[in-house]
mmCIF file with all atom_site columns, C-alpha atoms and ligand atoms in Angstrom:
data_model
loop_
_atom_site.group_PDB
_atom_site.id
_atom_site.type_symbol
_atom_site.label_atom_id
_atom_site.label_alt_id
_atom_site.label_comp_id
_atom_site.label_asym_id
_atom_site.label_entity_id
_atom_site.label_seq_id
_atom_site.pdbx_PDB_ins_code
_atom_site.Cartn_x
_atom_site.Cartn_y
_atom_site.Cartn_z
_atom_site.occupancy
_atom_site.B_iso_or_equiv
_atom_site.pdbx_formal_charge
_atom_site.auth_seq_id
_atom_site.auth_comp_id
_atom_site.auth_asym_id
_atom_site.auth_atom_id
_atom_site.pdbx_PDB_model_num
ATOM   1   C  CA  . MET A 1 1   ? 17.092  -1.191  -10.205 1.00 0.00 ? 1   MET A CA  1
ATOM   2   C  CA  . CYS A 1 2   ? 13.421  -0.361  -9.520  1.00 0.00 ? 2   CYS A CA  1
ATOM   3   C  CA  . ILE A 1 3   ? 12.599  3.367   -8.426  1.00 0.00 ? 3   ILE A CA  1
ATOM   4   C  CA  . PHE A 1 4   ? 11.509  2.368   -4.693  1.00 0.00 ? 4   PHE A CA  1
ATOM   5   C  CA  . CYS A 1 5   ? 14.953  0.314   -4.578  1.00 0.00 ? 5   CYS A CA  1
ATOM   6   C  CA  . LYS A 1 6   ? 16.885  3.577   -5.635  1.00 0.00 ? 6   LYS A CA  1
ATOM   7   C  CA  . ILE A 1 7   ? 14.591  5.683   -2.937  1.00 0.00 ? 7   ILE A CA  1
ATOM   8   C  CA  . ILE A 1 8   ? 15.959  2.960   0.073   1.00 0.00 ? 8   ILE A CA  1
ATOM   9   C  CA  . ASN A 1 9   ? 19.010  3.211   -1.209  1.00 0.00 ? 9   ASN A CA  1
ATOM   10  C  CA  . HIS A 1 10  ? 18.958  6.838   -0.970  1.00 0.00 ? 10  HIS A CA  1
ATOM   11  C  CA  . GLU A 1 11  ? 20.052  7.527   -4.551  1.00 0.00 ? 11  GLU A CA  1
ATOM   12  C  CA  . ILE A 1 12  ? 16.670  9.412   -4.725  1.00 0.00 ? 12  ILE A CA  1
ATOM   13  C  CA  . PRO A 1 13  ? 15.325  11.622  -2.267  1.00 0.00 ? 13  PRO A CA  1
ATOM   14  C  CA  . SER A 1 14  ? 12.174  10.906  -0.573  1.00 0.00 ? 14  SER A CA  1
ATOM   15  C  CA  . SER A 1 15  ? 10.351  12.111  2.773   1.00 0.00 ? 15  SER A CA  1
ATOM   16  C  CA  . VAL A 1 16  ? 10.849  9.516   5.416   1.00 0.00 ? 16  VAL A CA  1
ATOM   17  C  CA  . ILE A 1 17  ? 8.078   8.825   7.826   1.00 0.00 ? 17  ILE A CA  1
ATOM   18  C  CA  . TYR A 1 18  ? 9.681   5.703   9.164   1.00 0.00 ? 18  TYR A CA  1
ATOM   19  C  CA  . GLU A 1 19  ? 12.448  3.483   8.694   1.00 0.00 ? 19  GLU A CA  1
ATOM   20  C  CA  . ASP A 1 20  ? 13.812  0.145   10.174  1.00 0.00 ? 20  ASP A CA  1
ATOM   21  C  CA  . ASP A 1 21  ? 16.140  -2.505  8.969   1.00 0.00 ? 21  ASP A CA  1
ATOM   22  C  CA  . ASP A 1 22  ? 13.354  -4.080  6.954   1.00 0.00 ? 22  ASP A CA  1
ATOM   23  C  CA  . VAL A 1 23  ? 10.983  -1.533  6.003   1.00 0.00 ? 23  VAL A CA  1
ATOM   24  C  CA  . LEU A 1 24  ? 10.423  1.562   4.945   1.00 0.00 ? 24  LEU A CA  1
ATOM   25  C  CA  . ALA A 1 25  ? 7.715   4.229   4.700   1.00 0.00 ? 25  ALA A CA  1
ATOM   26  C  CA  . ILE A 1 26  ? 7.839   7.554   2.779   1.00 0.00 ? 26  ILE A CA  1
ATOM   27  C  CA  . LEU A 1 27  ? 5.128   10.134  1.544   1.00 0.00 ? 27  LEU A CA  1
ATOM   28  C  CA  . ASP A 1 28  ? 3.570   9.240   -1.630  1.00 0.00 ? 28  ASP A CA  1
ATOM   29  C  CA  . ILE A 1 29  ? 4.763   12.029  -4.237  1.00 0.00 ? 29  ILE A CA  1
ATOM   30  C  CA  . SER A 1 30  ? 1.257   12.055  -5.577  1.00 0.00 ? 30  SER A CA  1
ATOM   31  C  CA  . GLN A 1 31  ? -0.606  12.951  -2.012  1.00 0.00 ? 31  GLN A CA  1
ATOM   32  C  CA  . VAL A 1 32  ? -4.156  11.532  -2.966  1.00 0.00 ? 32  VAL A CA  1
ATOM   33  C  CA  . THR A 1 33  ? -4.910  12.876  0.302   1.00 0.00 ? 33  THR A CA  1
ATOM   34  C  CA  . ARG A 1 34  ? -2.966  14.688  2.745   1.00 0.00 ? 34  ARG A CA  1
ATOM   35  C  CA  . GLY A 1 35  ? -0.552  12.482  4.448   1.00 0.00 ? 35  GLY A CA  1
ATOM   36  C  CA  . HIS A 1 36  ? -0.590  9.537   1.483   1.00 0.00 ? 36  HIS A CA  1
ATOM   37  C  CA  . THR A 1 37  ? 1.980   7.298   2.529   1.00 0.00 ? 37  THR A CA  1
ATOM   38  C  CA  . LEU A 1 38  ? 3.718   4.386   1.010   1.00 0.00 ? 38  LEU A CA  1
ATOM   39  C  CA  . VAL A 1 39  ? 4.774   1.455   3.313   1.00 0.00 ? 39  VAL A CA  1
ATOM   40  C  CA  . MET A 1 40  ? 7.581   -0.931  1.456   1.00 0.00 ? 40  MET A CA  1
ATOM   41  C  CA  . PRO A 1 41  ? 10.151  -3.544  2.449   1.00 0.00 ? 41  PRO A CA  1
ATOM   42  C  CA  . LYS A 1 42  ? 13.437  -2.884  1.942   1.00 0.00 ? 42  LYS A CA  1
ATOM   43  C  CA  . LYS A 1 43  ? 14.204  -6.125  -0.363  1.00 0.00 ? 43  LYS A CA  1
ATOM   44  C  CA  . HIS A 1 44  ? 13.062  -5.929  -3.539  1.00 0.00 ? 44  HIS A CA  1
ATOM   45  C  CA  . VAL A 1 45  ? 9.769   -8.169  -4.098  1.00 0.00 ? 45  VAL A CA  1
ATOM   46  C  CA  . ARG A 1 46  ? 7.483   -7.677  -6.838  1.00 0.00 ? 46  ARG A CA  1
ATOM   47  C  CA  . ASN A 1 47  ? 3.860   -7.497  -4.986  1.00 0.00 ? 47  ASN A CA  1
ATOM   48  C  CA  . VAL A 1 48  ? 1.936   -9.142  -2.178  1.00 0.00 ? 48  VAL A CA  1
ATOM   49  C  CA  . LEU A 1 49  ? 1.301   -12.613 -3.724  1.00 0.00 ? 49  LEU A CA  1
ATOM   50  C  CA  . GLU A 1 50  ? 5.187   -13.027 -4.505  1.00 0.00 ? 50  GLU A CA  1
ATOM   51  C  CA  . ALA A 1 51  ? 6.363   -11.730 -1.092  1.00 0.00 ? 51  ALA A CA  1
ATOM   52  C  CA  . ASP A 1 52  ? 7.141   -14.127 1.921   1.00 0.00 ? 52  ASP A CA  1
ATOM   53  C  CA  . GLU A 1 53  ? 4.665   -14.048 4.921   1.00 0.00 ? 53  GLU A CA  1
ATOM   54  C  CA  . GLU A 1 54  ? 7.440   -12.470 7.195   1.00 0.00 ? 54  GLU A CA  1
ATOM   55  C  CA  . THR A 1 55  ? 7.700   -9.434  4.600   1.00 0.00 ? 55  THR A CA  1
ATOM   56  C  CA  . VAL A 1 56  ? 4.130   -9.189  4.412   1.00 0.00 ? 56  VAL A CA  1
ATOM   57  C  CA  . GLN A 1 57  ? 3.353   -9.266  8.272   1.00 0.00 ? 57  GLN A CA  1
ATOM   58  C  CA  . LYS A 1 58  ? 6.460   -6.741  8.776   1.00 0.00 ? 58  LYS A CA  1
ATOM   59  C  CA  . CYS A 1 59  ? 4.998   -4.374  6.106   1.00 0.00 ? 59  CYS A CA  1
ATOM   60  C  CA  . ILE A 1 60  ? 1.203   -4.764  7.341   1.00 0.00 ? 60  ILE A CA  1
ATOM   61  C  CA  . LEU A 1 61  ? 2.064   -4.164  11.145  1.00 0.00 ? 61  LEU A CA  1
ATOM   62  C  CA  . THR A 1 62  ? 3.947   -0.887  10.229  1.00 0.00 ? 62  THR A CA  1
ATOM   63  C  CA  . ALA A 1 63  ? 1.107   -0.011  7.707   1.00 0.00 ? 63  ALA A CA  1
ATOM   64  C  CA  . ARG A 1 64  ? -1.268  -0.179  10.750  1.00 0.00 ? 64  ARG A CA  1
ATOM   65  C  CA  . LYS A 1 65  ? 0.837   1.442   13.208  1.00 0.00 ? 65  LYS A CA  1
ATOM   66  C  CA  . LEU A 1 66  ? 1.439   4.447   11.081  1.00 0.00 ? 66  LEU A CA  1
ATOM   67  C  CA  . ALA A 1 67  ? -1.918  4.431   9.874   1.00 0.00 ? 67  ALA A CA  1
ATOM   68  C  CA  . ALA A 1 68  ? -3.303  5.001   13.264  1.00 0.00 ? 68  ALA A CA  1
ATOM   69  C  CA  . GLN A 1 69  ? -0.666  7.795   14.057  1.00 0.00 ? 69  GLN A CA  1
ATOM   70  C  CA  . ILE A 1 70  ? -1.548  9.620   10.477  1.00 0.00 ? 70  ILE A CA  1
ATOM   71  C  CA  . VAL A 1 71  ? -5.150  9.396   11.426  1.00 0.00 ? 71  VAL A CA  1
ATOM   72  C  CA  . THR A 1 72  ? -4.961  11.197  14.821  1.00 0.00 ? 72  THR A CA  1
ATOM   73  C  CA  . ASN A 1 73  ? -2.178  13.297  13.948  1.00 0.00 ? 73  ASN A CA  1
ATOM   74  C  CA  . LEU A 1 74  ? -3.763  14.615  10.693  1.00 0.00 ? 74  LEU A CA  1
ATOM   75  C  CA  . HIS A 1 75  ? -7.360  14.499  12.250  1.00 0.00 ? 75  HIS A CA  1
ATOM   76  C  CA  . ALA A 1 76  ? -8.546  12.076  9.662   1.00 0.00 ? 76  ALA A CA  1
ATOM   77  C  CA  . SER A 1 77  ? -11.906 10.461  10.057  1.00 0.00 ? 77  SER A CA  1
ATOM   78  C  CA  . GLY A 1 78  ? -10.998 7.186   8.313   1.00 0.00 ? 78  GLY A CA  1
ATOM   79  C  CA  . VAL A 1 79  ? -8.176  5.500   6.190   1.00 0.00 ? 79  VAL A CA  1
ATOM   80  C  CA  . ASN A 1 80  ? -7.633  3.001   3.496   1.00 0.00 ? 80  ASN A CA  1
ATOM   81  C  CA  . ILE A 1 81  ? -5.063  0.934   3.490   1.00 0.00 ? 81  ILE A CA  1
ATOM   82  C  CA  . LEU A 1 82  ? -4.286  -0.935  0.509   1.00 0.00 ? 82  LEU A CA  1
ATOM   83  C  CA  . THR A 1 83  ? -1.730  -2.694  -2.103  1.00 0.00 ? 83  THR A CA  1
ATOM   84  C  CA  . ASN A 1 84  ? -2.459  -3.081  -5.586  1.00 0.00 ? 84  ASN A CA  1
ATOM   85  C  CA  . CYS A 1 85  ? -0.946  -6.372  -7.392  1.00 0.00 ? 85  CYS A CA  1
ATOM   86  C  CA  . GLY A 1 86  ? -0.871  -6.339  -11.134 1.00 0.00 ? 86  GLY A CA  1
ATOM   87  C  CA  . GLU A 1 87  ? -1.273  -3.884  -13.764 1.00 0.00 ? 87  GLU A CA  1
ATOM   88  C  CA  . SER A 1 88  ? -5.128  -4.527  -13.737 1.00 0.00 ? 88  SER A CA  1
ATOM   89  C  CA  . ALA A 1 89  ? -5.274  -3.514  -10.368 1.00 0.00 ? 89  ALA A CA  1
ATOM   90  C  CA  . GLY A 1 90  ? -3.401  -0.240  -10.688 1.00 0.00 ? 90  GLY A CA  1
ATOM   91  C  CA  . GLN A 1 91  ? 0.004   -1.367  -9.831  1.00 0.00 ? 91  GLN A CA  1
ATOM   92  C  CA  . SER A 1 92  ? 2.645   0.834   -11.315 1.00 0.00 ? 92  SER A CA  1
ATOM   93  C  CA  . VAL A 1 93  ? 5.609   0.185   -9.260  1.00 0.00 ? 93  VAL A CA  1
ATOM   94  C  CA  . ASP A 1 94  ? 6.768   -3.431  -9.272  1.00 0.00 ? 94  ASP A CA  1
ATOM   95  C  CA  . HIS A 1 95  ? 8.103   -3.314  -5.719  1.00 0.00 ? 95  HIS A CA  1
ATOM   96  C  CA  . LEU A 1 96  ? 5.302   -4.378  -2.997  1.00 0.00 ? 96  LEU A CA  1
ATOM   97  C  CA  . HIS A 1 97  ? 4.111   -1.576  -1.247  1.00 0.00 ? 97  HIS A CA  1
ATOM   98  C  CA  . PHE A 1 98  ? 1.061   -0.705  1.170   1.00 0.00 ? 98  PHE A CA  1
ATOM   99  C  CA  . HIS A 1 99  ? -0.418  2.778   0.592   1.00 0.00 ? 99  HIS A CA  1
ATOM   100 C  CA  . ILE A 1 100 ? -2.144  4.296   3.536   1.00 0.00 ? 100 ILE A CA  1
ATOM   101 C  CA  . ILE A 1 101 ? -4.767  6.874   2.366   1.00 0.00 ? 101 ILE A CA  1
ATOM   102 C  CA  . PRO A 1 102 ? -6.121  8.964   5.243   1.00 0.00 ? 102 PRO A CA  1
ATOM   103 C  CA  . ARG A 1 103 ? -9.700  10.226  4.575   1.00 0.00 ? 103 ARG A CA  1
ATOM   104 C  CA  . TYR A 1 104 ? -10.939 13.370  5.291   1.00 0.00 ? 104 TYR A CA  1
ATOM   105 C  CA  . ASP A 1 105 ? -14.591 13.943  3.384   1.00 0.00 ? 105 ASP A CA  1
ATOM   106 C  CA  . SER A 1 106 ? -16.592 12.787  0.247   1.00 0.00 ? 106 SER A CA  1
ATOM   107 C  CA  . SER A 1 107 ? -14.548 15.011  -1.764  1.00 0.00 ? 107 SER A CA  1
ATOM   108 C  CA  . ASP A 1 108 ? -11.221 13.577  -1.182  1.00 0.00 ? 108 ASP A CA  1
ATOM   109 C  CA  . ALA A 1 109 ? -9.744  12.961  -4.550  1.00 0.00 ? 109 ALA A CA  1
ATOM   110 C  CA  . ILE A 1 110 ? -9.896  9.126   -4.194  1.00 0.00 ? 110 ILE A CA  1
ATOM   111 C  CA  . GLN A 1 111 ? -13.005 7.380   -4.836  1.00 0.00 ? 111 GLN A CA  1
ATOM   112 C  CA  . ILE A 1 112 ? -13.645 3.763   -3.897  1.00 0.00 ? 112 ILE A CA  1
ATOM   113 C  CA  . THR A 1 113 ? -16.607 2.404   -5.177  1.00 0.00 ? 113 THR A CA  1
ATOM   114 C  CA  . PHE A 1 114 ? -17.798 -1.349  -5.356  1.00 0.00 ? 114 PHE A CA  1
ATOM   115 C  CA  . GLY A 1 115 ? -20.475 -1.626  -8.359  1.00 0.00 ? 115 GLY A CA  1
ATOM   116 C  CA  . GLU A 1 116 ? -22.260 -5.027  -8.901  1.00 0.00 ? 116 GLU A CA  1
ATOM   117 C  CA  . THR A 1 117 ? -22.448 -7.589  -11.629 1.00 0.00 ? 117 THR A CA  1
ATOM   118 C  CA  . GLU A 1 118 ? -24.338 -10.568 -11.976 1.00 0.00 ? 118 GLU A CA  1
ATOM   119 C  CA  . GLN A 1 119 ? -22.656 -13.614 -10.867 1.00 0.00 ? 119 GLN A CA  1
ATOM   120 C  CA  . ASP A 1 120 ? -24.088 -17.276 -9.766  1.00 0.00 ? 120 ASP A CA  1
ATOM   121 C  CA  . LEU A 1 121 ? -22.292 -17.331 -6.656  1.00 0.00 ? 121 LEU A CA  1
ATOM   122 C  CA  . GLU A 1 122 ? -22.238 -20.996 -6.284  1.00 0.00 ? 122 GLU A CA  1
ATOM   123 C  CA  . SER A 1 123 ? -20.309 -21.385 -9.444  1.00 0.00 ? 123 SER A CA  1
ATOM   124 C  CA  . VAL A 1 124 ? -18.077 -18.714 -8.289  1.00 0.00 ? 124 VAL A CA  1
ATOM   125 C  CA  . ARG A 1 125 ? -17.694 -20.261 -5.126  1.00 0.00 ? 125 ARG A CA  1
ATOM   126 C  CA  . ARG A 1 126 ? -16.756 -23.565 -7.089  1.00 0.00 ? 126 ARG A CA  1
ATOM   127 C  CA  . ASP A 1 127 ? -14.349 -22.083 -9.374  1.00 0.00 ? 127 ASP A CA  1
ATOM   128 C  CA  . ILE A 1 128 ? -12.446 -20.568 -6.359  1.00 0.00 ? 128 ILE A CA  1
ATOM   129 C  CA  . LEU A 1 129 ? -12.502 -24.138 -4.574  1.00 0.00 ? 129 LEU A CA  1
ATOM   130 C  CA  . GLY A 1 130 ? -11.243 -25.733 -7.683  1.00 0.00 ? 130 GLY A CA  1
HETATM 131 P  P1  . LIG B 2 .   ? 0.994   1.652   -7.348  1.00 0.00 ? 1   LIG B P1  1
HETATM 132 O  O1  . LIG B 2 .   ? 0.183   2.450   -8.455  1.00 0.00 ? 1   LIG B O1  1
HETATM 133 O  O2  . LIG B 2 .   ? 0.248   1.242   -6.509  1.00 0.00 ? 1   LIG B O2  1
HETATM 134 O  O3  . LIG B 2 .   ? 1.980   1.001   -7.999  1.00 0.00 ? 1   LIG B O3  1
HETATM 135 O  O4  . LIG B 2 .   ? 1.418   3.081   -6.632  1.00 0.00 ? 1   LIG B O4  1
HETATM 136 C  C1  . LIG B 2 .   ? 3.033   3.677   -6.952  1.00 0.00 ? 1   LIG B C1  1
HETATM 137 C  C2  . LIG B 2 .   ? 2.686   4.911   -6.242  1.00 0.00 ? 1   LIG B C2  1
HETATM 138 O  O5  . LIG B 2 .   ? 4.248   5.318   -6.227  1.00 0.00 ? 1   LIG B O5  1
HETATM 139 C  C3  . LIG B 2 .   ? 1.862   6.144   -6.815  1.00 0.00 ? 1   LIG B C3  1
HETATM 140 O  O6  . LIG B 2 .   ? 1.249   6.248   -6.006  1.00 0.00 ? 1   LIG B O6  1
HETATM 141 C  C4  . LIG B 2 .   ? 3.068   7.240   -7.022  1.00 0.00 ? 1   LIG B C4  1
HETATM 142 O  O7  . LIG B 2 .   ? 2.393   8.608   -6.718  1.00 0.00 ? 1   LIG B O7  1
HETATM 143 C  C5  . LIG B 2 .   ? 4.131   6.703   -6.327  1.00 0.00 ? 1   LIG B C5  1
HETATM 144 N  N1  . LIG B 2 .   ? 5.389   7.338   -6.439  1.00 0.00 ? 1   LIG B N1  1
HETATM 145 C  C6  . LIG B 2 .   ? 6.295   7.006   -7.530  1.00 0.00 ? 1   LIG B C6  1
HETATM 146 N  N2  . LIG B 2 .   ? 7.535   7.441   -7.410  1.00 0.00 ? 1   LIG B N2  1
HETATM 147 C  C7  . LIG B 2 .   ? 7.388   8.262   -6.372  1.00 0.00 ? 1   LIG B C7  1
HETATM 148 C  C8  . LIG B 2 .   ? 8.550   8.652   -5.945  1.00 0.00 ? 1   LIG B C8  1
HETATM 149 N  N3  . LIG B 2 .   ? 9.756   9.179   -6.476  1.00 0.00 ? 1   LIG B N3  1
HETATM 150 N  N4  . LIG B 2 .   ? 8.212   9.066   -4.610  1.00 0.00 ? 1   LIG B N4  1
HETATM 151 C  C9  . LIG B 2 .   ? 7.294   8.977   -3.677  1.00 0.00 ? 1   LIG B C9  1
HETATM 152 N  N5  . LIG B 2 .   ? 6.337   8.102   -4.486  1.00 0.00 ? 1   LIG B N5  1
HETATM 153 C  C10 . LIG B 2 .   ? 6.397   7.879   -5.733  1.00 0.00 ? 1   LIG B C10 1
HETATM 154 ZN ZN1 . LIG B 2 .   ? 12.542  -2.829  -6.137  1.00 0.00 ? 2   LIG B ZN1 1
#
């Protein structure tokens, strides 16, 4: 059984922020910023690409609601809501989860930077469309 399924089954303790029949939200143990939260479906599914639409919908709508609550109550100035999908994208637990990472200032322990590469946009577009 995966570590998040064990948390969902209360076999491993966690700090629960929200729970309903389908979704659980807990504090991420790493607390990359204060209030860092994980929103996951109770049913085991590997990642956002493998999940059914209803599961994704429930998780992302819960994440949005909790993100608003976290930003307000922890006085954050912004928030990243993201899901890592696959090892190359940084996914370390193979049970779908959305990170809510409230942002405070540029010295946060998380930096998200978009660098640039040289690409021919028309050939990229053609390859994506297949
Ligand atoms: P990811 O790298 O996107 O798969 O995220 C997995 C996250 O799960 C990491 O941010 C970990 O800190 C977090 N994590 C791992 N084990 C636990 C746990 N027992 N309780 C809370 N968060 C955890
Ligand atoms: Zn699981």
